[in-house]
Coordinates of C-alpha atoms and ligand atoms in Angstrom, one line a residue:
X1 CA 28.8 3.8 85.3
X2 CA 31.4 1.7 84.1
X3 CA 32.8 0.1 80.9
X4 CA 30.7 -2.4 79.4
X5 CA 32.6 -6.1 79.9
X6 CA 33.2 -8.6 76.4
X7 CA 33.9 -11.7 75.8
X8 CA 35.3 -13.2 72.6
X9 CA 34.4 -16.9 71.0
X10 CA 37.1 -17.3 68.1
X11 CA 39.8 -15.1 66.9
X12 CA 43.2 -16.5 68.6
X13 CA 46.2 -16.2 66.8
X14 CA 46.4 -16.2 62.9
X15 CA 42.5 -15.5 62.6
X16 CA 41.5 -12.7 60.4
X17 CA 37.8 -10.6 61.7
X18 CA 38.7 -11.3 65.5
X19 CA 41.4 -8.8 65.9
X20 CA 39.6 -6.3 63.8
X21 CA 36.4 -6.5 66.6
X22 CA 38.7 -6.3 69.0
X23 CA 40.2 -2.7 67.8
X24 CA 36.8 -1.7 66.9
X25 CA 35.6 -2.4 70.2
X26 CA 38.5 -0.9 71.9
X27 CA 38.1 2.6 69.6
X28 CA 35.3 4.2 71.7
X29 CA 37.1 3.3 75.5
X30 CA 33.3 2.5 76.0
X31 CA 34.1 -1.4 75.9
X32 CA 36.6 -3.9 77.5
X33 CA 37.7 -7.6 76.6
X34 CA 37.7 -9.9 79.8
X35 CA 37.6 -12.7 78.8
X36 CA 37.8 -15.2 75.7
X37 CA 37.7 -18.9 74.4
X38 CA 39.8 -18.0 70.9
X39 CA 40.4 -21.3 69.7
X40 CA 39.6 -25.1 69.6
X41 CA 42.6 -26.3 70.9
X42 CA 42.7 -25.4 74.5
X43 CA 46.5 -24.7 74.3
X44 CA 46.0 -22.2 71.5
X45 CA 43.4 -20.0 73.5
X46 CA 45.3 -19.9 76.4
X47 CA 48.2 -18.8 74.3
X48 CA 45.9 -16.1 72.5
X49 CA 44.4 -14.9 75.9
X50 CA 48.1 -14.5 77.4
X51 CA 48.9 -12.3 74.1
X52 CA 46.0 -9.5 74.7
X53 CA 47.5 -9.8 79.0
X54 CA 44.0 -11.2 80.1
X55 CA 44.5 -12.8 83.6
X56 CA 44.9 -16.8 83.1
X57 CA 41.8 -17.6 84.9
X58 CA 39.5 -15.9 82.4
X59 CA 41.5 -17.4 78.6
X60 CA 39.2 -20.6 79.2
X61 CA 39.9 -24.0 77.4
X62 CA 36.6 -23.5 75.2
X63 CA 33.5 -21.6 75.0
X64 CA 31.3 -23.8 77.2
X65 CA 33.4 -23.1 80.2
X66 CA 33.6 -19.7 79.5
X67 CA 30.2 -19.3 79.7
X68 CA 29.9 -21.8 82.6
X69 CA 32.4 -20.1 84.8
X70 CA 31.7 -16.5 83.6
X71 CA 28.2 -17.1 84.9
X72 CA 29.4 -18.0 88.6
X73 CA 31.4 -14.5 88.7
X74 CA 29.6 -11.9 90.7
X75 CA 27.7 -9.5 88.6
X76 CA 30.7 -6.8 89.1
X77 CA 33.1 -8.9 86.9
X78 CA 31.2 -11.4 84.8
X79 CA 31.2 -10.4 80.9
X80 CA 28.1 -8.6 79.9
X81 CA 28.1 -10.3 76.5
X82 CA 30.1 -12.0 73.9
X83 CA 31.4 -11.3 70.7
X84 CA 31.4 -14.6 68.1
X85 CA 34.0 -14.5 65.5
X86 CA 34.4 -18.2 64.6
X87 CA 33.7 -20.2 61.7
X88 CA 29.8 -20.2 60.7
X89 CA 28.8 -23.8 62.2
X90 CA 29.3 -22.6 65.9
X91 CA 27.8 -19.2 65.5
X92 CA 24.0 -21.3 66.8
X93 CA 25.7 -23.6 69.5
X94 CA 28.1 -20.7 70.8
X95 CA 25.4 -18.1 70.6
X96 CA 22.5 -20.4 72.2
X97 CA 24.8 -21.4 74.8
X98 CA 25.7 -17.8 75.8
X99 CA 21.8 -16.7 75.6
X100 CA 20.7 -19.0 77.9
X101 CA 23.6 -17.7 80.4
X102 CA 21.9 -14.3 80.3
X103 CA 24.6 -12.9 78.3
X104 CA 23.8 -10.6 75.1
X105 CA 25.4 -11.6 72.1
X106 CA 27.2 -9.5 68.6
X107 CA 27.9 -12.2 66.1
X108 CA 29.5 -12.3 63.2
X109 CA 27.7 -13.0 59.9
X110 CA 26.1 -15.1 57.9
X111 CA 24.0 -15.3 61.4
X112 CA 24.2 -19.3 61.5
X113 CA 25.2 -22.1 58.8
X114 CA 21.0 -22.0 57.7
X115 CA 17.9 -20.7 57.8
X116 CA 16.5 -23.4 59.9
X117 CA 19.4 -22.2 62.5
X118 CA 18.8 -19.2 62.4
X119 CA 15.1 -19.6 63.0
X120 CA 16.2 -21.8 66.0
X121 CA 18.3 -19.0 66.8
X122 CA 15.8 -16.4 67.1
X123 CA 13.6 -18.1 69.7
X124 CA 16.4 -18.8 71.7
X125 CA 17.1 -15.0 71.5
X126 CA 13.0 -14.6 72.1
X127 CA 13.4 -16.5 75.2
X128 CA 16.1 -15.4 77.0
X129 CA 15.5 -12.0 77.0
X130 CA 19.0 -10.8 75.6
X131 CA 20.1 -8.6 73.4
X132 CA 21.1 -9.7 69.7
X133 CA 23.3 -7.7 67.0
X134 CA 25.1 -9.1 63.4
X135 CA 28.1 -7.5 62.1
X136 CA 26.6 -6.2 59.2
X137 CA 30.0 -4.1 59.2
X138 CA 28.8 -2.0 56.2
X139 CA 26.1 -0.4 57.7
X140 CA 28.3 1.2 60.1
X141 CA 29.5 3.6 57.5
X142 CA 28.3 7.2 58.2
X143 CA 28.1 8.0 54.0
X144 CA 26.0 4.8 54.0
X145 CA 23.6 6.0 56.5
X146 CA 23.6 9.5 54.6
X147 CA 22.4 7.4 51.6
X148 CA 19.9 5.2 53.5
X149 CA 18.3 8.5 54.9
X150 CA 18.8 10.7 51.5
X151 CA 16.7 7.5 50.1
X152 CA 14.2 7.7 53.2
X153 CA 13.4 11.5 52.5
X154 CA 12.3 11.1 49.3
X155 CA 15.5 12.8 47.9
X156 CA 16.0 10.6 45.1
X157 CA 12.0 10.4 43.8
X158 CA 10.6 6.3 43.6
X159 CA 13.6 4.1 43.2
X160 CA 13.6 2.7 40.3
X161 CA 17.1 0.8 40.2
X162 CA 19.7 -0.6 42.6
X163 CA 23.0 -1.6 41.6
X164 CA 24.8 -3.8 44.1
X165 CA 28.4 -5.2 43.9
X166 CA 30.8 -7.4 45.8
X167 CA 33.9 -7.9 43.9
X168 CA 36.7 -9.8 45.5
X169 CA 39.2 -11.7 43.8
X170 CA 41.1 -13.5 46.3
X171 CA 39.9 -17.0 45.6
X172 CA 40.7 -16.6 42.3
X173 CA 44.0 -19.0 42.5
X174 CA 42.8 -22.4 43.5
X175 CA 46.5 -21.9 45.4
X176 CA 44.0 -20.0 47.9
X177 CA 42.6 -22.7 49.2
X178 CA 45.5 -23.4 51.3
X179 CA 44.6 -20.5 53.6
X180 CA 42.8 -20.9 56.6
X181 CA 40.4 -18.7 55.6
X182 CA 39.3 -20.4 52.5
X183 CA 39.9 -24.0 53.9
X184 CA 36.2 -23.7 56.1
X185 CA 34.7 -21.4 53.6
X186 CA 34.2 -24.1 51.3
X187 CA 33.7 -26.7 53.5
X188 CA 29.9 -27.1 53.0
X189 CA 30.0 -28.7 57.1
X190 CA 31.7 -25.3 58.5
X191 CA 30.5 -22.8 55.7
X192 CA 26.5 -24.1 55.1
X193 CA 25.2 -24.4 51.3
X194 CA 27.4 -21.0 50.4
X195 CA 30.7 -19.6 50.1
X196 CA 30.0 -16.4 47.8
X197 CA 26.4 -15.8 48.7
X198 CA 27.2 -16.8 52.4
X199 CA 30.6 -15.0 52.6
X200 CA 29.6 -11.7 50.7
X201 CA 26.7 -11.7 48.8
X202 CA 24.8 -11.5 52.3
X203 CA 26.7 -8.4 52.8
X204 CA 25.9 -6.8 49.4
X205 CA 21.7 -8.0 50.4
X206 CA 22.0 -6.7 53.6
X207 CA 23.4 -3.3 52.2
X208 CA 20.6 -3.0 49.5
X209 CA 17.9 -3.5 52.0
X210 CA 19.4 -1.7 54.5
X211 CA 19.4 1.9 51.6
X212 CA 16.4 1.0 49.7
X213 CA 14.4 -1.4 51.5
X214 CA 13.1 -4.8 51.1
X215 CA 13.8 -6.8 48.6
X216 CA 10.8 -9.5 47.7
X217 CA 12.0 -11.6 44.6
X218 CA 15.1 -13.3 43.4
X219 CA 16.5 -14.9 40.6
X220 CA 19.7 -16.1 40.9
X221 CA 22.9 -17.8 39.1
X222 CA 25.7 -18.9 41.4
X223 CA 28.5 -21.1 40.6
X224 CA 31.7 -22.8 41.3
X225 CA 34.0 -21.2 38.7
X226 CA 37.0 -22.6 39.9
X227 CA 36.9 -26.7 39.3
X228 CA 36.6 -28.8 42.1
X229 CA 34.8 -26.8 44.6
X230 CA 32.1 -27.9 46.4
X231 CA 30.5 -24.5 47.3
X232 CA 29.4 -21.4 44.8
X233 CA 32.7 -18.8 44.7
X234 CA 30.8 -16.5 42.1
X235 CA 27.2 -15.4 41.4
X236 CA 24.4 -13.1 39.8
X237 CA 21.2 -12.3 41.4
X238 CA 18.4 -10.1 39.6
X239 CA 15.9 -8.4 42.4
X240 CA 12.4 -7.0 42.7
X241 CA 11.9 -4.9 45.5
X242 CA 9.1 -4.3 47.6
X243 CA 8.7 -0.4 46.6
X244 CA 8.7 -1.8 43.2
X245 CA 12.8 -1.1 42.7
X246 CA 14.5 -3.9 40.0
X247 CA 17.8 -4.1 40.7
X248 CA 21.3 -7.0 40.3
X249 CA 23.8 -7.7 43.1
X250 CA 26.3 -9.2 41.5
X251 CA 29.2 -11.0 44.4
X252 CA 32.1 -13.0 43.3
X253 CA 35.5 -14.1 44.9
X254 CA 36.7 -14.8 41.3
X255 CA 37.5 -11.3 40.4
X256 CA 40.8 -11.5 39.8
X257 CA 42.8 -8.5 41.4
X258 CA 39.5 -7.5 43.0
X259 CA 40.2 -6.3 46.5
X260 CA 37.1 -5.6 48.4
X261 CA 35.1 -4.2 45.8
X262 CA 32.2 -3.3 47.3
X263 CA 29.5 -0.5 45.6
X264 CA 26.1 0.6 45.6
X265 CA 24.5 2.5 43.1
X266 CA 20.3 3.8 43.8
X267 CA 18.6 5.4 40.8
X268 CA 15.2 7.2 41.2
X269 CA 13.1 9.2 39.5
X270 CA 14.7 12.5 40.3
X271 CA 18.2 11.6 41.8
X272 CA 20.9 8.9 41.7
X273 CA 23.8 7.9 44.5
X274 CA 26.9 6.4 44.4
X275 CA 29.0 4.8 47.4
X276 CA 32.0 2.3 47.4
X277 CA 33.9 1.1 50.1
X278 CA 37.0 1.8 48.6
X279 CA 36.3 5.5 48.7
X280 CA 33.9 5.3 51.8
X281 CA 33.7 9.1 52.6
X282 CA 32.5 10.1 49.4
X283 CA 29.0 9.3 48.3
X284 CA 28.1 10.8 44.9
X285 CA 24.8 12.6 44.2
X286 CA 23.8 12.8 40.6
X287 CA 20.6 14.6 39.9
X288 CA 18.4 14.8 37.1
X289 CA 19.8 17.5 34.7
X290 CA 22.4 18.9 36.8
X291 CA 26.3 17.9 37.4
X292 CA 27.4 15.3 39.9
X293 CA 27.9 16.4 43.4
X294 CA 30.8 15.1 45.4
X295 CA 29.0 14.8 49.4
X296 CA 32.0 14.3 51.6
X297 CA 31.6 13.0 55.1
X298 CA 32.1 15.9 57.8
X299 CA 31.3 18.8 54.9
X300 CA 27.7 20.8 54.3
X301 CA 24.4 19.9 55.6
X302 CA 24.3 15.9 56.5
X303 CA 21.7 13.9 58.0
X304 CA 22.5 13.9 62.1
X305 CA 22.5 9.9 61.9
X306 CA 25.6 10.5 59.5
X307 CA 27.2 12.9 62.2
X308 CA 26.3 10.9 65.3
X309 CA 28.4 8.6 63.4
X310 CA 31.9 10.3 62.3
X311 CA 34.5 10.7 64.2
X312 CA 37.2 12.7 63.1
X313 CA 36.6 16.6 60.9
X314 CA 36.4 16.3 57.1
X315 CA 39.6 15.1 55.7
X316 CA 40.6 13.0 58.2
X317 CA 40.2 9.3 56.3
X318 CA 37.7 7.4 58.7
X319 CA 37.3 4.3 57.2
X320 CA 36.4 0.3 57.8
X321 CA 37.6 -0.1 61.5
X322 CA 35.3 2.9 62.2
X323 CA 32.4 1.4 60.7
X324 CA 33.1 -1.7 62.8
X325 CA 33.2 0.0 65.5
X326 CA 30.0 2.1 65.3
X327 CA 28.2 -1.5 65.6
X328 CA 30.1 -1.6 68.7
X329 CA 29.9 1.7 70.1
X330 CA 25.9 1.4 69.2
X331 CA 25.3 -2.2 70.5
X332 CA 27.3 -1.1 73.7
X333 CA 24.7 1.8 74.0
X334 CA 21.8 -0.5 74.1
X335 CA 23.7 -2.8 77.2
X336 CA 24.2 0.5 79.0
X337 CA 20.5 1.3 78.5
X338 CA 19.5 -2.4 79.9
X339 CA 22.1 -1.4 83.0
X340 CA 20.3 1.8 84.0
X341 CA 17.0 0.7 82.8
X342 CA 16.4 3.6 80.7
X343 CA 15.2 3.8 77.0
X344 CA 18.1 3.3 74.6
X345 CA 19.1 6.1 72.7
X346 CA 18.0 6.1 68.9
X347 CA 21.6 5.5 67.4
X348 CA 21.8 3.1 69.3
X349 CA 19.1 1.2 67.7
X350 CA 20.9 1.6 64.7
X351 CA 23.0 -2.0 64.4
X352 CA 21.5 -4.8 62.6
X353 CA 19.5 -7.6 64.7
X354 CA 17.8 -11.1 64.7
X355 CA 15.4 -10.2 61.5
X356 CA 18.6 -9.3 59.5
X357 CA 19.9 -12.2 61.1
X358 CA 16.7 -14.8 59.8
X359 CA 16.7 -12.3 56.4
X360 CA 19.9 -13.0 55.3
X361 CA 19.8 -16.7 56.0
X362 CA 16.9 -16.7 53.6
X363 CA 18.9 -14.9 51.2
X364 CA 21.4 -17.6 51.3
X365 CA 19.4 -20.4 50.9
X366 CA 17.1 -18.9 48.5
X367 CA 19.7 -17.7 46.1
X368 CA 21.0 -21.2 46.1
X369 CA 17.7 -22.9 45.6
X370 CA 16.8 -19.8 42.9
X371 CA 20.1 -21.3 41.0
X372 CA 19.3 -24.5 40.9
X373 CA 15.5 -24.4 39.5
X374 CA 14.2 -23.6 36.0
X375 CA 11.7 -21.1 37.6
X376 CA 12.6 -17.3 36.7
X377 CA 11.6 -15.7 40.0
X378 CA 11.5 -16.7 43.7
X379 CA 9.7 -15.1 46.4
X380 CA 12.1 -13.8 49.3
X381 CA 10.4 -15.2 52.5
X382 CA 11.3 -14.8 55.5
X383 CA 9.2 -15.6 58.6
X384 CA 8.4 -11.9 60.1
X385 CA 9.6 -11.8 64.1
X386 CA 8.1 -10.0 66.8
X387 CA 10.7 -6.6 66.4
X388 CA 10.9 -6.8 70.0
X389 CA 12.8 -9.7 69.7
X390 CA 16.7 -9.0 70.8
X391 CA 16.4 -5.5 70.8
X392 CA 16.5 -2.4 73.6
X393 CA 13.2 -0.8 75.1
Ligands
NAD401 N1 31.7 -8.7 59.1 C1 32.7 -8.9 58.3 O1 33.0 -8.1 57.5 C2 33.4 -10.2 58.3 C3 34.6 -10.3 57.7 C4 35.3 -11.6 57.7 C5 34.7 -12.6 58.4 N2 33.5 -12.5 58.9 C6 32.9 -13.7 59.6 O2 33.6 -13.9 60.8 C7 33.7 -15.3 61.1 C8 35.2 -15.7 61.2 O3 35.8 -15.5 60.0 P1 37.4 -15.4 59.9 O4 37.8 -15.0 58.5 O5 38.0 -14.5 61.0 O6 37.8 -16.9 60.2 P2 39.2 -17.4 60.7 O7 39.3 -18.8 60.2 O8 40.3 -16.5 60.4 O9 39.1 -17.4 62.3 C9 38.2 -18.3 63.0 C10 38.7 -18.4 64.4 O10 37.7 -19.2 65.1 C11 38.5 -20.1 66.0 N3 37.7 -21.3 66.4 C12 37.3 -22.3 65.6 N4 36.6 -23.2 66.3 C13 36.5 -22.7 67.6 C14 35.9 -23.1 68.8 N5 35.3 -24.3 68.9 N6 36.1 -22.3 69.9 C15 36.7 -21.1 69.8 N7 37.3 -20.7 68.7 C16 37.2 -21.4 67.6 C17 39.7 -20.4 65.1 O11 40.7 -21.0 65.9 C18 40.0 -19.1 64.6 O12 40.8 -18.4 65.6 C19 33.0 -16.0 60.0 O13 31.6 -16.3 60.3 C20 32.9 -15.0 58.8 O14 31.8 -15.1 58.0 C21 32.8 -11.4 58.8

């Protein structure tokens, strides 16, 4: 067997989540990048190519002759799938293009810039065959998967409340807006109808429904709390859950002095847990009548899915380039299974696909049509695939 080959769209010089894949996908040694379009200026991806020492013929002048020439390489060097880190408006053009080369693709989130995209998306997954995964990083943590299967066993009794929170205050300063990062985030033709909700409150939704489930209704306020900006940076959604949960998610990039606030709480009937990212090896346990337990990941009796995803013993910090990379290590898992044609192992099932994908476009959407009408609540909707769709046998 061999290392499975990437190739990254995005993420030349000066661009923030593409060198953080990169590491993640490098962690493991399961993964190598060999090959990349990083920019759009020709130039600039050549430039970012010859800074990771890829060989000039494969740091290509843009994504459609990557996947051109990569396809022409014999099978024993072509990439076996791409990695799309750029701004949301390519994520459907770059990703189409590379599905209907027969290469598997890991995108970035939101999935496209809408849920007509995203919809277009997944039939262009359905007919080529390929594999599909979303950086939903935060699944990737092994206290969140202790949660999502403490939840699944019944630990906590019906859930009866789910406290969601995204808290970031770094477009706080309208000073921000200067940075790259903020200059396509609310640029309605880079970003789609979000910045907050598309940025981070998909990550918070993604979260929630990853723990407790589904979530079916929304009522949502999202605004632009600095002046002048053409896209939500701030917003309250209420939820109803399909298990009958209520619950808020609450994402803003106004926070000022936030960081990257991000914390779910669960409440049932007999138990309630605890998680932030800015602690992500703890995950609290607070049972009816008794005093709060401190789980720490590596210590006691944990669920295996939370130990086939640590890496280092108690103690050890593991922390967001970990979770990153579990996506990757998992998503790798499933090429290697298409390579020897054998059923993928079950953690690597575990990395979010083409319904989170089409799920958390109708998020977006929906939370910004929920704002805008008089209505109370809005029925989440999203068109149901085939679960076949993009993922392993
Ligand atoms: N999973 C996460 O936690 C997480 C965190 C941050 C960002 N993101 C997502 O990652 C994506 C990128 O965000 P970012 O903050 O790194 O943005 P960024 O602006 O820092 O980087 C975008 C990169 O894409 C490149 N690019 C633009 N057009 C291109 C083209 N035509 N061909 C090739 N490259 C091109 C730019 O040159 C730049 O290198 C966004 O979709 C964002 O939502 C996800």
């Amino acid at each position: 067997m061999r290392k499975i080959r990437m190739g990254m769209v995005g993420g030349g010089s000066g661009a923030f989540i593409g060198a953080i894949h990169r590491m993640a996908a490098a962690l493991d040694g399961q993964i190598e990048l060999v090959c990349g379009a990083f920019s759009s200026s020709a130039e600039r991806s050549r430039e970012s190519g010859r800074g990771l020492y890829l060989p000039e013929s494969r740091c290509y002048a843009s994504y459609r002759e990557m996947f051109e020439r990569e396809a022409q390489l014999p099978e024993g060097e072509r990439m076996d799938f791409v990695a799309i880190v750029t701004p949301n408006h390519l994520h459907l053009p770059v990703a189409s293009m590379a599905l209907e080369n027969g290469f598997h693709v890991l995108s970035d989130k939101p999935a496209t810039r809408s849920l007509a995209e995203a919809l277009e998306l997944q039939d262009c997954v359905a007919r080529s065959g390929c594999l599909y995964g979303l950086t939903h990083t935060y699944t990737g943590y092994p206290m969140v998967k202790e949660a999502r299967a403490r939840v699944a066993a019944g630990e906590l009794g019906a859930i009866r409340k789910v406290v969601v929170e995204y808290s970031q205050g770094w477009l706080a300063d309208a000073a921000a807006e200067n940075s790259k990062q903020a200059a396509w985030r609310l640029d309605p033709e880079q970003a789609g109808i979000s910045c907050c909700m598309g940025d981070i409150g998909v990550h918070a939704a993604n979260l929630a429904e990853y723990v407790c489930g589904e979530i079916r209704e929304i009522c949502a306020d999202l605004r632009a709390a600095v002046p002048g900006r053409r896209l939500d940076d701030d917003g309250t959604v209420l939820l109803k859950f399909d298990s009958g949960a209520r619950g808020l998610l609450s994402a803003s990039q106004v926070c000022t002095g936030e960081e990257n606030g991000l914390r779910l709480r669960v409440y049932g009937e007999k138990a309630g847990l605890d998680w932030s990212q800015m602690e992500p090896n703890t995950l609290w346990l607070r049972s009816l009548n008794q005093p709060a337990q401190q789980l720490r990941a590596g210590v006691g009796n944990l669920a295996p899915e939370t130990l086939a995803n640590l890496r280092t013993p108690a103690g050890h910090p593991e922390g967001y380039l970990e979770a990153f990379a579990n996506i990757y290590r998992n998503f790798a898992g499933q090429i290697r299974a298409r390579i020897t044609a054998e059923p993928a192992p079950e953690i690597a099932c575990d990395v979010p696909g083409i319904r989170e994908a089409v799920r958390g476009m109708a998020f977006i959407e929906g939370t910004v049509s929920a704002s805008l009408s008089d209505k109370k609540w809005h029925p989440l909707a999203a068109p149901e695939p085939d679960p076949h769709i993009g993922r392993p046998e």
